[in-house]
CSV table of C-alpha atoms in Angstrom, one decimal:
chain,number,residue,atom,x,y,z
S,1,UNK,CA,-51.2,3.2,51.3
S,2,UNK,CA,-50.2,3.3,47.7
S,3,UNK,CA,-47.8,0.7,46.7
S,4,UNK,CA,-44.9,2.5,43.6
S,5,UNK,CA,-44.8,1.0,41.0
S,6,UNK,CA,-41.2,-0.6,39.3
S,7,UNK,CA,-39.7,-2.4,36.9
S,8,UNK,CA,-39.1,-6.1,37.6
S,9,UNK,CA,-35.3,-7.0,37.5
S,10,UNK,CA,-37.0,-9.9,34.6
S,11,UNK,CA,-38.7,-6.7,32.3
S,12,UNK,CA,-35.4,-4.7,33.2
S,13,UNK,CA,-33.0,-7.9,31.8
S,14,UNK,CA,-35.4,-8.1,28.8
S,15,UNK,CA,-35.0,-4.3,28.2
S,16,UNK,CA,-31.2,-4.6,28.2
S,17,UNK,CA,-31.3,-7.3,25.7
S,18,UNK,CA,-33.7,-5.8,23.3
S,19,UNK,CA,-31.3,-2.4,23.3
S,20,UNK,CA,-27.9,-4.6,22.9
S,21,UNK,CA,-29.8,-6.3,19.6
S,22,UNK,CA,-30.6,-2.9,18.8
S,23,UNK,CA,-26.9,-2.1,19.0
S,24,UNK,CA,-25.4,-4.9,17.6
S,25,UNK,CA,-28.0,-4.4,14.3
S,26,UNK,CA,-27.2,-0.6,14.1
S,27,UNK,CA,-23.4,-0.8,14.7
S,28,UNK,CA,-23.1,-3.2,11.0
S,29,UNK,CA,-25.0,-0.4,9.3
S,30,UNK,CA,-23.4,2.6,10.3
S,31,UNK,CA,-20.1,1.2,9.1
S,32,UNK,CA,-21.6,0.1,6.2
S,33,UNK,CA,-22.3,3.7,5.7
S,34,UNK,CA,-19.0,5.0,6.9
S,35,UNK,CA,-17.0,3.1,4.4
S,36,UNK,CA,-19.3,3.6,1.4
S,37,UNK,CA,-19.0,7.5,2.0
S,38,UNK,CA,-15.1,6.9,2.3
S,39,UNK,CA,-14.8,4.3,-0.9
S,40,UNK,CA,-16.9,7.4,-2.4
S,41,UNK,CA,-14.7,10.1,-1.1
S,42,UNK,CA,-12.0,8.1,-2.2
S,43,UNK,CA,-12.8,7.4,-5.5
S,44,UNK,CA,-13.6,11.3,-6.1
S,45,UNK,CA,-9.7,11.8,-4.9
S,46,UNK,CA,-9.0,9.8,-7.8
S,47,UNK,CA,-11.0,11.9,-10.5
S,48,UNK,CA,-9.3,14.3,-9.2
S,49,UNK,CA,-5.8,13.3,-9.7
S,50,UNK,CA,-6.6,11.8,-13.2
S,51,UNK,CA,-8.5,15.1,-14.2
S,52,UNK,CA,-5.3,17.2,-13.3
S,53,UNK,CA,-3.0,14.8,-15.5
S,54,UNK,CA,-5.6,15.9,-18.2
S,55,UNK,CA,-4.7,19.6,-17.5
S,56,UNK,CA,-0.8,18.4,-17.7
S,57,UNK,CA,-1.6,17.2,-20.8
S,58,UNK,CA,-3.6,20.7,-21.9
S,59,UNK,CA,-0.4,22.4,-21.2
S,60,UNK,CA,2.5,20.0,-22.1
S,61,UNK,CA,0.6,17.8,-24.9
S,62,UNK,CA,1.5,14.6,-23.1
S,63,UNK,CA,0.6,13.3,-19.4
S,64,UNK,CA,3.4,13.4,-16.5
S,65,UNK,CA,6.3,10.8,-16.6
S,66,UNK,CA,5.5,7.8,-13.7
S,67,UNK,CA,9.1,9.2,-12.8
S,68,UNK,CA,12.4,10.9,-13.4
S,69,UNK,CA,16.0,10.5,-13.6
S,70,UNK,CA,15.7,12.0,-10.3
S,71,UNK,CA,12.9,9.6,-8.6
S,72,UNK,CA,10.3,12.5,-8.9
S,73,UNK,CA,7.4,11.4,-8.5
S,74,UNK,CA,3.9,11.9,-11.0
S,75,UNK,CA,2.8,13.5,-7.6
S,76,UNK,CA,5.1,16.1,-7.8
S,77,UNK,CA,4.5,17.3,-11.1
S,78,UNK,CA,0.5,17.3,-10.7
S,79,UNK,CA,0.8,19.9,-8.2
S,80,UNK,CA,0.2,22.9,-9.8
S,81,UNK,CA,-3.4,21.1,-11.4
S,82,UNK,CA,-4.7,20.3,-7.7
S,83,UNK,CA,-4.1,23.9,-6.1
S,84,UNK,CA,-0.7,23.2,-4.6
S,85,UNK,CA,1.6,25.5,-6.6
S,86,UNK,CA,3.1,27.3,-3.5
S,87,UNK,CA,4.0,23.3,-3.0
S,88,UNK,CA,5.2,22.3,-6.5
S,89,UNK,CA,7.7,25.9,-6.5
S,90,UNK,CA,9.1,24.6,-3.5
S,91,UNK,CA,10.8,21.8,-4.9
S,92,UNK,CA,14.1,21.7,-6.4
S,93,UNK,CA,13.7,19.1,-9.7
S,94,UNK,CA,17.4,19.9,-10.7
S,95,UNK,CA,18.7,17.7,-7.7
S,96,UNK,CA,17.7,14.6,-6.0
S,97,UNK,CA,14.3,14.2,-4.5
S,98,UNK,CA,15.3,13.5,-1.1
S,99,UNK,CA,18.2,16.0,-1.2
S,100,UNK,CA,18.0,18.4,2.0
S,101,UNK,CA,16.7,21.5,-0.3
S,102,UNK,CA,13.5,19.3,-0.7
S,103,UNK,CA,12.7,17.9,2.7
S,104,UNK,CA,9.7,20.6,3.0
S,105,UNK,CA,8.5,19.0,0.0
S,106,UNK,CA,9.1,15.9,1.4
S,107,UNK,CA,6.9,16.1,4.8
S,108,UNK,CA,3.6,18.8,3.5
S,109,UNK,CA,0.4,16.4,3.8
S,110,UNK,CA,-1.7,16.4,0.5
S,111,UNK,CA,-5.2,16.3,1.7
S,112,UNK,CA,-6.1,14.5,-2.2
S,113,UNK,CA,-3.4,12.2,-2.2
S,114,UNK,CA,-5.1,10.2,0.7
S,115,UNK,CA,-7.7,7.9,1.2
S,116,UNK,CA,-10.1,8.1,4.2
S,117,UNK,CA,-10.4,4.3,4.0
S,118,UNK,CA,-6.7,3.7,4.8
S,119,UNK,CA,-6.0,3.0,8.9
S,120,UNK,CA,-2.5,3.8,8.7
S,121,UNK,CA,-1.5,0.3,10.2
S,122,UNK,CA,1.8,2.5,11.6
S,123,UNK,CA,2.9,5.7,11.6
S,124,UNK,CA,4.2,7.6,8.7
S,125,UNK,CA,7.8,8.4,9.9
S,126,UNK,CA,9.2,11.8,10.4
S,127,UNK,CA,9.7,14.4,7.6
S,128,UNK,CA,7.7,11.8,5.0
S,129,UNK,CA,3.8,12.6,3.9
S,130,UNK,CA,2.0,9.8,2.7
S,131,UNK,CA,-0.2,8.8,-0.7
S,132,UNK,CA,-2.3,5.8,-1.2
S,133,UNK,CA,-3.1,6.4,-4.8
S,134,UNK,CA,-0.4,5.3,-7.3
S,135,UNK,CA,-0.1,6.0,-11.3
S,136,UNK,CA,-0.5,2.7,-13.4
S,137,UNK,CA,2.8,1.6,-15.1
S,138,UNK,CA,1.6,-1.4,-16.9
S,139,UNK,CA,1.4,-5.2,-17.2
S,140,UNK,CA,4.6,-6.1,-17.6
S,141,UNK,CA,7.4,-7.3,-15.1
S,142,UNK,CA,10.1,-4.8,-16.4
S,143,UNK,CA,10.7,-1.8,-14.0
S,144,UNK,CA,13.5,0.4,-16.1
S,145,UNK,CA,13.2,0.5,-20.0
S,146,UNK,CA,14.9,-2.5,-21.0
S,147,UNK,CA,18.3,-2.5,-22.6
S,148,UNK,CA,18.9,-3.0,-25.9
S,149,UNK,CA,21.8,-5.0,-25.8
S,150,UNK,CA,22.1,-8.5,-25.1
S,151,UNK,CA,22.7,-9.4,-21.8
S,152,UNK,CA,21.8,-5.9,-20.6
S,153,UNK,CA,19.5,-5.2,-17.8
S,154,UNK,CA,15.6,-6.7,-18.7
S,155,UNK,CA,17.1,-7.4,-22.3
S,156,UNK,CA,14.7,-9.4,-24.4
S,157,UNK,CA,11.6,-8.2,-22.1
S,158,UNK,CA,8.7,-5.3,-23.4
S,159,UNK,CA,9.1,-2.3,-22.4
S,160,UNK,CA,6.5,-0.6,-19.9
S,161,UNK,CA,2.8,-1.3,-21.5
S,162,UNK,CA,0.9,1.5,-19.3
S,163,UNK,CA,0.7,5.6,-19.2
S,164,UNK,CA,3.1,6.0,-16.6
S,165,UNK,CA,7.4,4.9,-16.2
S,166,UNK,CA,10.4,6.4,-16.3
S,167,UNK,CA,10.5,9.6,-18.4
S,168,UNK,CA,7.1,8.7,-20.0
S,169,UNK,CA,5.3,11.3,-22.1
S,170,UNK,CA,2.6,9.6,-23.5
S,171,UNK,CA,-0.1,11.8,-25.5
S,172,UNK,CA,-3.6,10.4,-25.0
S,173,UNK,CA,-3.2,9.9,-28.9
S,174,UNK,CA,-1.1,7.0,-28.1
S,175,UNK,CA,-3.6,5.3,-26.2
S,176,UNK,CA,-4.7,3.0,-29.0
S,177,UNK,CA,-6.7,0.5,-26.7
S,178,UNK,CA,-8.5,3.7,-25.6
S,179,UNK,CA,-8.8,5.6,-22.5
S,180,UNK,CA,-11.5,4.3,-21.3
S,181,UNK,CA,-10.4,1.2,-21.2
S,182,UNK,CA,-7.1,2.0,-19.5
S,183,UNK,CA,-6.2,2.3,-16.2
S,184,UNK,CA,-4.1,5.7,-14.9
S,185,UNK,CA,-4.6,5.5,-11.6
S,186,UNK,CA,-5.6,3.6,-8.3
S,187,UNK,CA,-4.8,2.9,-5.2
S,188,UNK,CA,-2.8,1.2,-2.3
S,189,UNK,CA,-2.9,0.8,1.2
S,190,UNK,CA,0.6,2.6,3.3
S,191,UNK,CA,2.8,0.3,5.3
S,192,UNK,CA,4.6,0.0,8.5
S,193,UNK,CA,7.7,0.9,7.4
S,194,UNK,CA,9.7,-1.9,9.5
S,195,UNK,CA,11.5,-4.9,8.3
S,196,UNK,CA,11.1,-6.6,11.1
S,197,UNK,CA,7.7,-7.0,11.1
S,198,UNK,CA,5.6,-8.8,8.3
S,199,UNK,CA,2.3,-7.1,7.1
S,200,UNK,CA,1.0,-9.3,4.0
S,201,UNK,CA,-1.5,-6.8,3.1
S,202,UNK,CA,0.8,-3.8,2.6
S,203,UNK,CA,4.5,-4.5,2.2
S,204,UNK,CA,6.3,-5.7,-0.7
S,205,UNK,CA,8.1,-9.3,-0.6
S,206,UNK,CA,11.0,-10.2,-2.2
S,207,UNK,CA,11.0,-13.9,-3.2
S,208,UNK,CA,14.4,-14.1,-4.3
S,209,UNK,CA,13.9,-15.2,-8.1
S,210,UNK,CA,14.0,-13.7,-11.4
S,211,UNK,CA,10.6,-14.3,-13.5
S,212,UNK,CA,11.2,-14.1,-17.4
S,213,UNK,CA,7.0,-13.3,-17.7
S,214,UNK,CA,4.2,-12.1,-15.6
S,215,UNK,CA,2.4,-15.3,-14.9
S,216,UNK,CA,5.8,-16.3,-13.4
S,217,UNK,CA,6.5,-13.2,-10.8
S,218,UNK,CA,2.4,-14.2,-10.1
S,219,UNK,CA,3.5,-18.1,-9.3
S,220,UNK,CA,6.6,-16.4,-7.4
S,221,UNK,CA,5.0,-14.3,-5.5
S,222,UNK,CA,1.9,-16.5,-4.3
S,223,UNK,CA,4.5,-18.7,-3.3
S,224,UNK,CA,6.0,-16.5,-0.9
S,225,UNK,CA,6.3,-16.7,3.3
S,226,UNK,CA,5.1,-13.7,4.6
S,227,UNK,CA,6.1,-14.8,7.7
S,228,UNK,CA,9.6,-15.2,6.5
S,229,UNK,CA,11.0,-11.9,7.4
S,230,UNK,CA,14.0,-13.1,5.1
S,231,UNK,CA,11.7,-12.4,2.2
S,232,UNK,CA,10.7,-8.8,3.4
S,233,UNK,CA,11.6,-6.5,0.4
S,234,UNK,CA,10.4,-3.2,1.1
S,235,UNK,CA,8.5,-1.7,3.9
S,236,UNK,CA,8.8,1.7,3.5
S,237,UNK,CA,5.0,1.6,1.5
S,238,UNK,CA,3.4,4.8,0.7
S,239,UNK,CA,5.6,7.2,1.7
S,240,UNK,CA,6.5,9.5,1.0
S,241,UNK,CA,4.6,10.6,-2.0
S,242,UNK,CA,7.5,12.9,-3.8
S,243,UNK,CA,9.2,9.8,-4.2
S,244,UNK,CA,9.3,8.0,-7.6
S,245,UNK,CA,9.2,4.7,-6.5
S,246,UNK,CA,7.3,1.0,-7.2
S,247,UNK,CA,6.7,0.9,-3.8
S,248,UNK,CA,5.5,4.1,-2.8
S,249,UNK,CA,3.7,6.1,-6.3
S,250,UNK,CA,3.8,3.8,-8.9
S,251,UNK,CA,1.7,-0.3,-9.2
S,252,UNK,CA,1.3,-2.7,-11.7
S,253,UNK,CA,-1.6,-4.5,-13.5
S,254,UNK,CA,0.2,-8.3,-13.4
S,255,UNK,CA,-1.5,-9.5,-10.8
S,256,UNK,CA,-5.2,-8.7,-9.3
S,257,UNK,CA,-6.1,-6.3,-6.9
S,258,UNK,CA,-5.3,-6.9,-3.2
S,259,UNK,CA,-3.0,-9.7,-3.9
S,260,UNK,CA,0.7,-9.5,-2.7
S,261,UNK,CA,3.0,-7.4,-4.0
S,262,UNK,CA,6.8,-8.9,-5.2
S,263,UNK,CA,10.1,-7.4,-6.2
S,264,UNK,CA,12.4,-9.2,-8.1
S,265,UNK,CA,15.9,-7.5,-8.3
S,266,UNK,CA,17.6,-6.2,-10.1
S,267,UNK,CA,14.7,-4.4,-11.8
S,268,UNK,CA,11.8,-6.7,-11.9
S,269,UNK,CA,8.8,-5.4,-9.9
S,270,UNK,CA,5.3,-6.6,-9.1
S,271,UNK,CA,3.0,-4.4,-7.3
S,272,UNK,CA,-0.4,-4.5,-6.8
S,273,UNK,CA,-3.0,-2.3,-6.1
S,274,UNK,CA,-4.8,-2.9,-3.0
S,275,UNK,CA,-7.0,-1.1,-0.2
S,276,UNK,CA,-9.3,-1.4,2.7
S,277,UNK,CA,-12.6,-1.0,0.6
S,278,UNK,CA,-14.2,-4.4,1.5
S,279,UNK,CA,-14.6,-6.4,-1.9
S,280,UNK,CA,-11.9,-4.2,-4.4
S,281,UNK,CA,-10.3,-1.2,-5.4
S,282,UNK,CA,-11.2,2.3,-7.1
S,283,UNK,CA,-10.0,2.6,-10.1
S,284,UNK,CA,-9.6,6.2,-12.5
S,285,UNK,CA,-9.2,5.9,-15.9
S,286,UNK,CA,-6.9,7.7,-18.6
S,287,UNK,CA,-10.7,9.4,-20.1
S,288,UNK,CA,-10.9,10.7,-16.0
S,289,UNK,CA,-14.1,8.5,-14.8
S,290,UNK,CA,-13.4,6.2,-11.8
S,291,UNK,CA,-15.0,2.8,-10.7
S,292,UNK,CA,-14.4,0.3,-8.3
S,293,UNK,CA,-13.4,-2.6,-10.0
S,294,UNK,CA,-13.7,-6.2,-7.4
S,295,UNK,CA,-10.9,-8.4,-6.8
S,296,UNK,CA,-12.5,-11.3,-8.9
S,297,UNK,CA,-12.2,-9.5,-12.1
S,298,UNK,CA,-10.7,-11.9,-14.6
S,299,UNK,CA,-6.8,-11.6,-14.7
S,300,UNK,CA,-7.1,-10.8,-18.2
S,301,UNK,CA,-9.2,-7.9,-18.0
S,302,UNK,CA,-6.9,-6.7,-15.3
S,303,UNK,CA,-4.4,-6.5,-17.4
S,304,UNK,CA,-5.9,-5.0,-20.5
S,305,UNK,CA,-6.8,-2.1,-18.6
S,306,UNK,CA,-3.5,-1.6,-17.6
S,307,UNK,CA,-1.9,-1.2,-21.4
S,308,UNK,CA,-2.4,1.8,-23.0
S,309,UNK,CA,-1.4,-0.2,-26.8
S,310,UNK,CA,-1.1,-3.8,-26.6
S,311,UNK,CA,-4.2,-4.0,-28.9
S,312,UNK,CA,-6.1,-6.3,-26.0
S,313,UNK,CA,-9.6,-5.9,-25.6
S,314,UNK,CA,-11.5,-4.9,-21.8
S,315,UNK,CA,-14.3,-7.8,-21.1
S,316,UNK,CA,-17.8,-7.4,-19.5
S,317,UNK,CA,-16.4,-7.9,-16.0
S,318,UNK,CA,-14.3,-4.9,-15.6
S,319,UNK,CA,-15.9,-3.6,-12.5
């Protein structure tokens, strides 16, 4: 009689194993993959965005304002330069942007103006489209121009050092240190949009001081309880993109990327660029290459590439 031959349950344990190392080797890799075709995907998002503020700047000889008196956003006017001019005539500039004529606006998803590497912690409320990428406003702590007279609002402090603020029109002639060695835009992760919950990585904290420089709203900052949901600031993080907003469409180069982000009110702000790209963030510049610059980059290279005229000089480590 012949006898069938089977596995043992030994070979078939030993079969098992070998296919879960398998696994657990193959697993690591294809994410690797994953996210390097997303930080890629990303990045090319970026080029995109800066490229289109070069073809503001063909048409209106200087690069879209960071905002307007109307917390428009440099979103909103880029519109028309990444196929989205049915979009861009459907907003109303001449009132508010989150007056009722604009909620259309307010809620159409911009496939460019997201990053594939984000996870969306939470989700984007009701009638608000999201963004991760944000345009550069500078190194300094000041978030409105500061006044000129004594004892005004953010008297004594610089005005904004980068491409993009309030009513900015800045001709890529006045970009002294030179474009490509200054950053226009980059990117941050979106948020979950609750005070009630604390999410280090995204939201912005409020520490309850008033720094005079930037190494002070850094020390501030760092020195904040993220637990503490007394020192929750701002939640609502990345959305929604029309808005023209420190939190939402606009970061700062004070501190380095993936660090906390602080506001200091009345019209002090410190936020950071940050993302889920293991290591760093991608960064476009104001000549429209991108790169992805780490998180140990010095702090002073950080902020040189965030001036556009401060006469400071990029270093070898700016990637």
């Amino acid at each position: 009689m012949n006898r069938r031959s089977a596995f043992t349950l030994i070979e078939l344990l030993v079969v098992i194993a070998i296919i879960a190392i398998l696994i657990a080797l193959l697993v690591p890799a294809v994410q690797k993959v994953r996210e390097a075709s997303a930080r890629t995907q990303c990045l090319n998002n970026l080029k995109q965005i800066v490229l289109a503020a070069h073809s503001f700047h063909g048409v209106y000889k200087w690069l879209p304002p960071g905002r307007d008196n109307e917390n428009f956003s440099t979103h909103a006017y880029l519109l028309p330069y990444l196929d989205q001019t049915p979009l861009y005539e459907s907003i109303n500039f001449s009132v508010s942007y989150n007056n009722a004529a604009n909620a259309p606006a307010m809620a159409q998803t911009v496939a460019v103006f997201l990053c594939p590497s984000n996870d969306y912690e939470a989700a984007i409320p009701a009638g608000w489209a999201a963004t991760n990428y944000r345009s550069c406003q500078g190194s300094d702590i000041s978030w409105s121009i500061p006044s000129t007279t004594v004892g005004g609002q953010n008297y004594g402090l610089p005005n904004p050092s980068g491409a993009f603020y309030l009513n900015s029109a800045v001709r890529l002639t006045n970009i002294t240190d030179g474009t490509s060695n200054t950053a226009a835009f980059s990117e941050h992760i979106t948020g979950d949009f609750s005070n009630s919950i604390a999410s280090p990585d995204s939201d912005t904290f409020e520490p309850g001081t008033y720094p005079a420089t930037p190494d002070q709203a850094v020390a501030d900052c760092a020195a904040t309880v993220t637990s503490n949901l007394a020192q929750q600031g701002y939640s609502n993080i990345g959305a929604p993109w029309l808005y023209g907003y420190h939190s939402t469409t606009v970061y700062f180069h004070i501190s380095l990327p993936n660090t906390k982000s602080c506001m200091f009110p009345p019209q002090r702000i410190m936020t950071t660029a940050n993302s889920r790209h293991p290591g760093g963030v991608n960064l476009a510049l104001c000549d429209g290459s991108g790169r992805f610059v780490s998180n140990t980059i010095s702090l002073a290279t950080w902020r040189a590439l965030g001036t556009i005229a401060n006469g400071d000089t990029v270093g070898s480590d700016a990637n």
